[in-house]
Amino acid sequence: MDRPFTVLGLPLVSKRHPVSSRFAPRGVSPHGLTAQTQQALDAMIAAARKAGVTVVVRSGYRSYSTQAGILQSKIREYGDEALARRYNAAPGRSEHQTGLAVDLYDGVTWGLAVRNTKTGRWLWANAPAYGFILRYPPGKEAITGYAYEPWHFRYLGVALSRAFAPNTSQTLEEYLRVR
Ligand SMILES: [Zn+2]
């Protein structure tokens, strides 16, 4: 598990497909994302700004050990391990460890309310045009392993992301026909 499960050249890290602490892709500043992901993100943020929409990065690459610390602190914070695990990946099972995933918001409103912000709506509609998809759409927890996260976007590259219609609830697992 030093390398992720891969389908059509796409790394897929999830609850079903974990990676070890040794998997640490080379990332670029300031968020530790892969160079292609950062480049696509810059283009998307610039396009959003032109449309009068603010997009702020809340979280980019996270290492195995960072993720372990986050899950432990969320379990303590919620006082409910099962609930904490619905939203917070165990170490090795977070897409953030790939450097291909990014949490985005307007810099103010966080949580499920992100979906109703101008930024959240713009991203869901426009992200596929810039190589990103909403990775954990609503109603797909049984497939993705995660509850709806209106802030979490995964870089696929435009060749693939354009296969995802704007505002679609199709998941990456469904598209790739994998579990
Ligand atoms: Zn995320």
mmCIF file with all atom_site columns, C-alpha atoms and ligand atoms in Angstrom:
data_model
loop_
_atom_site.group_PDB
_atom_site.id
_atom_site.type_symbol
_atom_site.label_atom_id
_atom_site.label_alt_id
_atom_site.label_comp_id
_atom_site.label_asym_id
_atom_site.label_entity_id
_atom_site.label_seq_id
_atom_site.pdbx_PDB_ins_code
_atom_site.Cartn_x
_atom_site.Cartn_y
_atom_site.Cartn_z
_atom_site.occupancy
_atom_site.B_iso_or_equiv
_atom_site.pdbx_formal_charge
_atom_site.auth_seq_id
_atom_site.auth_comp_id
_atom_site.auth_asym_id
_atom_site.auth_atom_id
_atom_site.pdbx_PDB_model_num
ATOM   1   C  CA . MET A 1 1   ? 0.000   0.000  0.000   1.00 0.00 ? 1   MET A CA 1
ATOM   2   C  CA . ASP A 1 2   ? 2.956   2.313  -0.518  1.00 0.00 ? 2   ASP A CA 1
ATOM   3   C  CA . ARG A 1 3   ? 1.236   3.321  -3.749  1.00 0.00 ? 3   ARG A CA 1
ATOM   4   C  CA . PRO A 1 4   ? -2.468  3.976  -4.185  1.00 0.00 ? 4   PRO A CA 1
ATOM   5   C  CA . PHE A 1 5   ? -4.974  1.760  -5.950  1.00 0.00 ? 5   PHE A CA 1
ATOM   6   C  CA . THR A 1 6   ? -5.131  3.126  -9.496  1.00 0.00 ? 6   THR A CA 1
ATOM   7   C  CA . VAL A 1 7   ? -7.844  2.978  -12.157 1.00 0.00 ? 7   VAL A CA 1
ATOM   8   C  CA . LEU A 1 8   ? -7.203  4.329  -15.671 1.00 0.00 ? 8   LEU A CA 1
ATOM   9   C  CA . GLY A 1 9   ? -4.079  5.976  -14.287 1.00 0.00 ? 9   GLY A CA 1
ATOM   10  C  CA . LEU A 1 10  ? -6.091  7.721  -11.574 1.00 0.00 ? 10  LEU A CA 1
ATOM   11  C  CA . PRO A 1 11  ? -5.002  7.232  -7.964  1.00 0.00 ? 11  PRO A CA 1
ATOM   12  C  CA . LEU A 1 12  ? -8.010  6.338  -5.818  1.00 0.00 ? 12  LEU A CA 1
ATOM   13  C  CA . VAL A 1 13  ? -7.573  6.662  -2.059  1.00 0.00 ? 13  VAL A CA 1
ATOM   14  C  CA . SER A 1 14  ? -10.626 5.937  0.060   1.00 0.00 ? 14  SER A CA 1
ATOM   15  C  CA . LYS A 1 15  ? -11.840 3.899  3.008   1.00 0.00 ? 15  LYS A CA 1
ATOM   16  C  CA . ARG A 1 16  ? -11.682 0.803  0.800   1.00 0.00 ? 16  ARG A CA 1
ATOM   17  C  CA . HIS A 1 17  ? -8.371  1.696  -0.812  1.00 0.00 ? 17  HIS A CA 1
ATOM   18  C  CA . PRO A 1 18  ? -5.903  2.955  1.802   1.00 0.00 ? 18  PRO A CA 1
ATOM   19  C  CA . VAL A 1 19  ? -2.247  3.894  1.403   1.00 0.00 ? 19  VAL A CA 1
ATOM   20  C  CA . SER A 1 20  ? 0.590   3.667  3.896   1.00 0.00 ? 20  SER A CA 1
ATOM   21  C  CA . SER A 1 21  ? 2.429   6.492  5.612   1.00 0.00 ? 21  SER A CA 1
ATOM   22  C  CA . ARG A 1 22  ? 5.201   6.057  3.027   1.00 0.00 ? 22  ARG A CA 1
ATOM   23  C  CA . PHE A 1 23  ? 3.030   7.437  0.228   1.00 0.00 ? 23  PHE A CA 1
ATOM   24  C  CA . ALA A 1 24  ? 3.872   11.132 0.080   1.00 0.00 ? 24  ALA A CA 1
ATOM   25  C  CA . PRO A 1 25  ? 3.723   12.679 -3.392  1.00 0.00 ? 25  PRO A CA 1
ATOM   26  C  CA . ARG A 1 26  ? 5.962   15.631 -4.132  1.00 0.00 ? 26  ARG A CA 1
ATOM   27  C  CA . GLY A 1 27  ? 3.870   18.740 -3.766  1.00 0.00 ? 27  GLY A CA 1
ATOM   28  C  CA . VAL A 1 28  ? 4.266   22.417 -4.470  1.00 0.00 ? 28  VAL A CA 1
ATOM   29  C  CA . SER A 1 29  ? 3.759   25.493 -2.333  1.00 0.00 ? 29  SER A CA 1
ATOM   30  C  CA . PRO A 1 30  ? 1.678   26.850 -0.796  1.00 0.00 ? 30  PRO A CA 1
ATOM   31  C  CA . HIS A 1 31  ? -0.714  23.927 -0.244  1.00 0.00 ? 31  HIS A CA 1
ATOM   32  C  CA . GLY A 1 32  ? 1.448   20.878 -0.999  1.00 0.00 ? 32  GLY A CA 1
ATOM   33  C  CA . LEU A 1 33  ? -0.725  19.918 -3.976  1.00 0.00 ? 33  LEU A CA 1
ATOM   34  C  CA . THR A 1 34  ? 0.681   18.265 -7.078  1.00 0.00 ? 34  THR A CA 1
ATOM   35  C  CA . ALA A 1 35  ? 1.924   20.833 -9.588  1.00 0.00 ? 35  ALA A CA 1
ATOM   36  C  CA . GLN A 1 36  ? -0.902  20.099 -12.035 1.00 0.00 ? 36  GLN A CA 1
ATOM   37  C  CA . THR A 1 37  ? -3.508  20.392 -9.300  1.00 0.00 ? 37  THR A CA 1
ATOM   38  C  CA . GLN A 1 38  ? -2.136  23.736 -8.143  1.00 0.00 ? 38  GLN A CA 1
ATOM   39  C  CA . GLN A 1 39  ? -2.020  25.040 -11.721 1.00 0.00 ? 39  GLN A CA 1
ATOM   40  C  CA . ALA A 1 40  ? -5.642  24.035 -12.344 1.00 0.00 ? 40  ALA A CA 1
ATOM   41  C  CA . LEU A 1 41  ? -6.661  25.499 -9.007  1.00 0.00 ? 41  LEU A CA 1
ATOM   42  C  CA . ASP A 1 42  ? -5.018  28.822 -9.820  1.00 0.00 ? 42  ASP A CA 1
ATOM   43  C  CA . ALA A 1 43  ? -6.941  28.949 -13.110 1.00 0.00 ? 43  ALA A CA 1
ATOM   44  C  CA . MET A 1 44  ? -10.223 28.104 -11.391 1.00 0.00 ? 44  MET A CA 1
ATOM   45  C  CA . ILE A 1 45  ? -9.737  30.696 -8.639  1.00 0.00 ? 45  ILE A CA 1
ATOM   46  C  CA . ALA A 1 46  ? -8.896  33.356 -11.247 1.00 0.00 ? 46  ALA A CA 1
ATOM   47  C  CA . ALA A 1 47  ? -12.036 32.502 -13.241 1.00 0.00 ? 47  ALA A CA 1
ATOM   48  C  CA . ALA A 1 48  ? -14.147 32.644 -10.108 1.00 0.00 ? 48  ALA A CA 1
ATOM   49  C  CA . ARG A 1 49  ? -12.705 36.052 -9.223  1.00 0.00 ? 49  ARG A CA 1
ATOM   50  C  CA . LYS A 1 50  ? -13.660 37.341 -12.678 1.00 0.00 ? 50  LYS A CA 1
ATOM   51  C  CA . ALA A 1 51  ? -17.197 36.168 -11.949 1.00 0.00 ? 51  ALA A CA 1
ATOM   52  C  CA . GLY A 1 52  ? -17.143 38.028 -8.631  1.00 0.00 ? 52  GLY A CA 1
ATOM   53  C  CA . VAL A 1 53  ? -16.761 34.849 -6.567  1.00 0.00 ? 53  VAL A CA 1
ATOM   54  C  CA . THR A 1 54  ? -14.188 34.424 -3.791  1.00 0.00 ? 54  THR A CA 1
ATOM   55  C  CA . VAL A 1 55  ? -12.569 30.983 -3.473  1.00 0.00 ? 55  VAL A CA 1
ATOM   56  C  CA . VAL A 1 56  ? -10.296 30.318 -0.497  1.00 0.00 ? 56  VAL A CA 1
ATOM   57  C  CA . VAL A 1 57  ? -8.270  27.159 0.149   1.00 0.00 ? 57  VAL A CA 1
ATOM   58  C  CA . ARG A 1 58  ? -8.952  25.743 3.586   1.00 0.00 ? 58  ARG A CA 1
ATOM   59  C  CA . SER A 1 59  ? -6.918  22.559 3.223   1.00 0.00 ? 59  SER A CA 1
ATOM   60  C  CA . GLY A 1 60  ? -4.747  20.957 0.553   1.00 0.00 ? 60  GLY A CA 1
ATOM   61  C  CA . TYR A 1 61  ? -2.223  18.155 0.996   1.00 0.00 ? 61  TYR A CA 1
ATOM   62  C  CA . ARG A 1 62  ? -2.298  16.433 4.358   1.00 0.00 ? 62  ARG A CA 1
ATOM   63  C  CA . SER A 1 63  ? 0.247   13.833 5.403   1.00 0.00 ? 63  SER A CA 1
ATOM   64  C  CA . TYR A 1 64  ? -0.595  10.505 7.017   1.00 0.00 ? 64  TYR A CA 1
ATOM   65  C  CA . SER A 1 65  ? 0.468   11.761 10.437  1.00 0.00 ? 65  SER A CA 1
ATOM   66  C  CA . THR A 1 66  ? -1.438  15.045 10.095  1.00 0.00 ? 66  THR A CA 1
ATOM   67  C  CA . GLN A 1 67  ? -4.581  13.070 9.256   1.00 0.00 ? 67  GLN A CA 1
ATOM   68  C  CA . ALA A 1 68  ? -4.075  10.820 12.271  1.00 0.00 ? 68  ALA A CA 1
ATOM   69  C  CA . GLY A 1 69  ? -3.933  13.878 14.518  1.00 0.00 ? 69  GLY A CA 1
ATOM   70  C  CA . ILE A 1 70  ? -7.054  15.410 12.943  1.00 0.00 ? 70  ILE A CA 1
ATOM   71  C  CA . LEU A 1 71  ? -9.146  12.275 13.439  1.00 0.00 ? 71  LEU A CA 1
ATOM   72  C  CA . GLN A 1 72  ? -8.086  11.940 17.076  1.00 0.00 ? 72  GLN A CA 1
ATOM   73  C  CA . SER A 1 73  ? -8.877  15.572 17.857  1.00 0.00 ? 73  SER A CA 1
ATOM   74  C  CA . LYS A 1 74  ? -12.287 15.335 16.094  1.00 0.00 ? 74  LYS A CA 1
ATOM   75  C  CA . ILE A 1 75  ? -13.189 12.209 18.056  1.00 0.00 ? 75  ILE A CA 1
ATOM   76  C  CA . ARG A 1 76  ? -12.407 14.126 21.251  1.00 0.00 ? 76  ARG A CA 1
ATOM   77  C  CA . GLU A 1 77  ? -14.254 17.225 20.018  1.00 0.00 ? 77  GLU A CA 1
ATOM   78  C  CA . TYR A 1 78  ? -17.443 15.363 18.967  1.00 0.00 ? 78  TYR A CA 1
ATOM   79  C  CA . GLY A 1 79  ? -17.332 12.841 21.782  1.00 0.00 ? 79  GLY A CA 1
ATOM   80  C  CA . ASP A 1 80  ? -18.715 10.441 19.158  1.00 0.00 ? 80  ASP A CA 1
ATOM   81  C  CA . GLU A 1 81  ? -16.236 8.308  17.231  1.00 0.00 ? 81  GLU A CA 1
ATOM   82  C  CA . ALA A 1 82  ? -18.724 7.094  14.591  1.00 0.00 ? 82  ALA A CA 1
ATOM   83  C  CA . LEU A 1 83  ? -19.791 10.659 13.790  1.00 0.00 ? 83  LEU A CA 1
ATOM   84  C  CA . ALA A 1 84  ? -16.204 11.856 13.637  1.00 0.00 ? 84  ALA A CA 1
ATOM   85  C  CA . ARG A 1 85  ? -15.392 9.083  11.169  1.00 0.00 ? 85  ARG A CA 1
ATOM   86  C  CA . ARG A 1 86  ? -18.260 10.037 8.839   1.00 0.00 ? 86  ARG A CA 1
ATOM   87  C  CA . TYR A 1 87  ? -16.526 13.327 8.093   1.00 0.00 ? 87  TYR A CA 1
ATOM   88  C  CA . ASN A 1 88  ? -12.891 12.658 8.923   1.00 0.00 ? 88  ASN A CA 1
ATOM   89  C  CA . ALA A 1 89  ? -10.830 10.006 7.227   1.00 0.00 ? 89  ALA A CA 1
ATOM   90  C  CA . ALA A 1 90  ? -8.558  7.667  9.115   1.00 0.00 ? 90  ALA A CA 1
ATOM   91  C  CA . PRO A 1 91  ? -4.860  8.082  8.262   1.00 0.00 ? 91  PRO A CA 1
ATOM   92  C  CA . GLY A 1 92  ? -4.064  6.493  4.892   1.00 0.00 ? 92  GLY A CA 1
ATOM   93  C  CA . ARG A 1 93  ? -7.693  6.796  3.814   1.00 0.00 ? 93  ARG A CA 1
ATOM   94  C  CA . SER A 1 94  ? -7.857  10.503 3.083   1.00 0.00 ? 94  SER A CA 1
ATOM   95  C  CA . GLU A 1 95  ? -7.810  11.764 -0.468  1.00 0.00 ? 95  GLU A CA 1
ATOM   96  C  CA . HIS A 1 96  ? -5.876  14.752 0.876   1.00 0.00 ? 96  HIS A CA 1
ATOM   97  C  CA . GLN A 1 97  ? -2.817  12.477 1.134   1.00 0.00 ? 97  GLN A CA 1
ATOM   98  C  CA . THR A 1 98  ? -2.701  12.302 -2.690  1.00 0.00 ? 98  THR A CA 1
ATOM   99  C  CA . GLY A 1 99  ? -2.112  16.032 -3.181  1.00 0.00 ? 99  GLY A CA 1
ATOM   100 C  CA . LEU A 1 100 ? -5.044  15.954 -5.624  1.00 0.00 ? 100 LEU A CA 1
ATOM   101 C  CA . ALA A 1 101 ? -7.781  17.082 -3.238  1.00 0.00 ? 101 ALA A CA 1
ATOM   102 C  CA . VAL A 1 102 ? -8.599  20.497 -1.880  1.00 0.00 ? 102 VAL A CA 1
ATOM   103 C  CA . ASP A 1 103 ? -11.182 21.957 0.505   1.00 0.00 ? 103 ASP A CA 1
ATOM   104 C  CA . LEU A 1 104 ? -12.602 25.238 -0.767  1.00 0.00 ? 104 LEU A CA 1
ATOM   105 C  CA . TYR A 1 105 ? -14.949 27.873 0.666   1.00 0.00 ? 105 TYR A CA 1
ATOM   106 C  CA . ASP A 1 106 ? -15.592 31.598 0.652   1.00 0.00 ? 106 ASP A CA 1
ATOM   107 C  CA . GLY A 1 107 ? -13.275 32.292 3.579   1.00 0.00 ? 107 GLY A CA 1
ATOM   108 C  CA . VAL A 1 108 ? -16.206 32.832 5.955   1.00 0.00 ? 108 VAL A CA 1
ATOM   109 C  CA . THR A 1 109 ? -18.920 30.170 5.945   1.00 0.00 ? 109 THR A CA 1
ATOM   110 C  CA . TRP A 1 110 ? -17.878 26.601 6.743   1.00 0.00 ? 110 TRP A CA 1
ATOM   111 C  CA . GLY A 1 111 ? -19.645 23.250 7.110   1.00 0.00 ? 111 GLY A CA 1
ATOM   112 C  CA . LEU A 1 112 ? -22.711 22.080 5.174   1.00 0.00 ? 112 LEU A CA 1
ATOM   113 C  CA . ALA A 1 113 ? -23.706 25.736 4.776   1.00 0.00 ? 113 ALA A CA 1
ATOM   114 C  CA . VAL A 1 114 ? -20.968 25.989 2.139   1.00 0.00 ? 114 VAL A CA 1
ATOM   115 C  CA . ARG A 1 115 ? -23.441 24.509 -0.369  1.00 0.00 ? 115 ARG A CA 1
ATOM   116 C  CA . ASN A 1 116 ? -25.682 27.574 -0.153  1.00 0.00 ? 116 ASN A CA 1
ATOM   117 C  CA . THR A 1 117 ? -22.943 30.165 -0.495  1.00 0.00 ? 117 THR A CA 1
ATOM   118 C  CA . LYS A 1 118 ? -22.247 31.887 -3.781  1.00 0.00 ? 118 LYS A CA 1
ATOM   119 C  CA . THR A 1 119 ? -18.844 30.193 -3.745  1.00 0.00 ? 119 THR A CA 1
ATOM   120 C  CA . GLY A 1 120 ? -20.254 26.722 -3.097  1.00 0.00 ? 120 GLY A CA 1
ATOM   121 C  CA . ARG A 1 121 ? -22.802 27.039 -5.898  1.00 0.00 ? 121 ARG A CA 1
ATOM   122 C  CA . TRP A 1 122 ? -20.281 28.452 -8.354  1.00 0.00 ? 122 TRP A CA 1
ATOM   123 C  CA . LEU A 1 123 ? -17.799 25.682 -7.645  1.00 0.00 ? 123 LEU A CA 1
ATOM   124 C  CA . TRP A 1 124 ? -20.258 22.843 -8.052  1.00 0.00 ? 124 TRP A CA 1
ATOM   125 C  CA . ALA A 1 125 ? -21.431 24.281 -11.365 1.00 0.00 ? 125 ALA A CA 1
ATOM   126 C  CA . ASN A 1 126 ? -18.033 25.248 -12.739 1.00 0.00 ? 126 ASN A CA 1
ATOM   127 C  CA . ALA A 1 127 ? -15.382 22.989 -11.211 1.00 0.00 ? 127 ALA A CA 1
ATOM   128 C  CA . PRO A 1 128 ? -15.612 20.312 -13.953 1.00 0.00 ? 128 PRO A CA 1
ATOM   129 C  CA . ALA A 1 129 ? -14.576 22.912 -16.545 1.00 0.00 ? 129 ALA A CA 1
ATOM   130 C  CA . TYR A 1 130 ? -11.303 23.369 -14.631 1.00 0.00 ? 130 TYR A CA 1
ATOM   131 C  CA . GLY A 1 131 ? -10.465 19.733 -13.969 1.00 0.00 ? 131 GLY A CA 1
ATOM   132 C  CA . PHE A 1 132 ? -12.141 19.297 -10.578 1.00 0.00 ? 132 PHE A CA 1
ATOM   133 C  CA . ILE A 1 133 ? -15.180 17.371 -9.375  1.00 0.00 ? 133 ILE A CA 1
ATOM   134 C  CA . LEU A 1 134 ? -17.189 17.537 -6.185  1.00 0.00 ? 134 LEU A CA 1
ATOM   135 C  CA . ARG A 1 135 ? -15.925 14.289 -4.714  1.00 0.00 ? 135 ARG A CA 1
ATOM   136 C  CA . TYR A 1 136 ? -18.556 13.533 -2.058  1.00 0.00 ? 136 TYR A CA 1
ATOM   137 C  CA . PRO A 1 137 ? -21.944 14.557 -3.465  1.00 0.00 ? 137 PRO A CA 1
ATOM   138 C  CA . PRO A 1 138 ? -25.145 14.278 -1.426  1.00 0.00 ? 138 PRO A CA 1
ATOM   139 C  CA . GLY A 1 139 ? -26.838 10.916 -1.024  1.00 0.00 ? 139 GLY A CA 1
ATOM   140 C  CA . LYS A 1 140 ? -23.778 8.893  -2.039  1.00 0.00 ? 140 LYS A CA 1
ATOM   141 C  CA . GLU A 1 141 ? -22.267 8.043  1.327   1.00 0.00 ? 141 GLU A CA 1
ATOM   142 C  CA . ALA A 1 142 ? -22.774 4.298  0.767   1.00 0.00 ? 142 ALA A CA 1
ATOM   143 C  CA . ILE A 1 143 ? -20.661 4.533  -2.384  1.00 0.00 ? 143 ILE A CA 1
ATOM   144 C  CA . THR A 1 144 ? -17.941 7.033  -1.485  1.00 0.00 ? 144 THR A CA 1
ATOM   145 C  CA . GLY A 1 145 ? -17.735 6.197  2.219   1.00 0.00 ? 145 GLY A CA 1
ATOM   146 C  CA . TYR A 1 146 ? -18.167 9.859  3.142   1.00 0.00 ? 146 TYR A CA 1
ATOM   147 C  CA . ALA A 1 147 ? -21.098 12.107 3.919   1.00 0.00 ? 147 ALA A CA 1
ATOM   148 C  CA . TYR A 1 148 ? -21.844 15.056 1.649   1.00 0.00 ? 148 TYR A CA 1
ATOM   149 C  CA . GLU A 1 149 ? -18.946 17.510 1.651   1.00 0.00 ? 149 GLU A CA 1
ATOM   150 C  CA . PRO A 1 150 ? -19.830 20.589 -0.420  1.00 0.00 ? 150 PRO A CA 1
ATOM   151 C  CA . TRP A 1 151 ? -16.266 21.886 0.054   1.00 0.00 ? 151 TRP A CA 1
ATOM   152 C  CA . HIS A 1 152 ? -14.145 18.913 -1.060  1.00 0.00 ? 152 HIS A CA 1
ATOM   153 C  CA . PHE A 1 153 ? -12.934 18.897 -4.665  1.00 0.00 ? 153 PHE A CA 1
ATOM   154 C  CA . ARG A 1 154 ? -10.763 16.353 -6.424  1.00 0.00 ? 154 ARG A CA 1
ATOM   155 C  CA . TYR A 1 155 ? -8.516  17.126 -9.359  1.00 0.00 ? 155 TYR A CA 1
ATOM   156 C  CA . LEU A 1 156 ? -8.973  14.751 -12.314 1.00 0.00 ? 156 LEU A CA 1
ATOM   157 C  CA . GLY A 1 157 ? -7.790  16.857 -15.222 1.00 0.00 ? 157 GLY A CA 1
ATOM   158 C  CA . VAL A 1 158 ? -10.219 18.366 -17.709 1.00 0.00 ? 158 VAL A CA 1
ATOM   159 C  CA . ALA A 1 159 ? -10.215 15.372 -20.050 1.00 0.00 ? 159 ALA A CA 1
ATOM   160 C  CA . LEU A 1 160 ? -11.962 13.342 -17.364 1.00 0.00 ? 160 LEU A CA 1
ATOM   161 C  CA . SER A 1 161 ? -13.711 15.983 -15.306 1.00 0.00 ? 161 SER A CA 1
ATOM   162 C  CA . ARG A 1 162 ? -15.642 17.184 -18.349 1.00 0.00 ? 162 ARG A CA 1
ATOM   163 C  CA . ALA A 1 163 ? -17.369 13.807 -18.375 1.00 0.00 ? 163 ALA A CA 1
ATOM   164 C  CA . PHE A 1 164 ? -18.987 14.975 -15.147 1.00 0.00 ? 164 PHE A CA 1
ATOM   165 C  CA . ALA A 1 165 ? -21.899 17.299 -15.909 1.00 0.00 ? 165 ALA A CA 1
ATOM   166 C  CA . PRO A 1 166 ? -22.057 20.498 -13.858 1.00 0.00 ? 166 PRO A CA 1
ATOM   167 C  CA . ASN A 1 167 ? -23.932 19.931 -10.601 1.00 0.00 ? 167 ASN A CA 1
ATOM   168 C  CA . THR A 1 168 ? -24.023 16.187 -11.150 1.00 0.00 ? 168 THR A CA 1
ATOM   169 C  CA . SER A 1 169 ? -24.240 13.799 -8.239  1.00 0.00 ? 169 SER A CA 1
ATOM   170 C  CA . GLN A 1 170 ? -22.287 11.159 -10.086 1.00 0.00 ? 170 GLN A CA 1
ATOM   171 C  CA . THR A 1 171 ? -19.407 9.864  -7.994  1.00 0.00 ? 171 THR A CA 1
ATOM   172 C  CA . LEU A 1 172 ? -15.926 8.962  -9.147  1.00 0.00 ? 172 LEU A CA 1
ATOM   173 C  CA . GLU A 1 173 ? -16.566 5.370  -8.094  1.00 0.00 ? 173 GLU A CA 1
ATOM   174 C  CA . GLU A 1 174 ? -19.695 5.208  -10.273 1.00 0.00 ? 174 GLU A CA 1
ATOM   175 C  CA . TYR A 1 175 ? -17.898 6.767  -13.215 1.00 0.00 ? 175 TYR A CA 1
ATOM   176 C  CA . LEU A 1 176 ? -14.988 4.307  -12.949 1.00 0.00 ? 176 LEU A CA 1
ATOM   177 C  CA . ARG A 1 177 ? -17.323 1.431  -12.057 1.00 0.00 ? 177 ARG A CA 1
ATOM   178 C  CA . VAL A 1 178 ? -15.273 0.511  -9.007  1.00 0.00 ? 178 VAL A CA 1
ATOM   179 C  CA . ARG A 1 179 ? -15.928 0.249  -5.319  1.00 0.00 ? 179 ARG A CA 1
HETATM 180 ZN ZN . ZN  B 2 .   ? -11.431 17.504 2.054   1.00 0.00 ? 1   ZN  B ZN 1
#
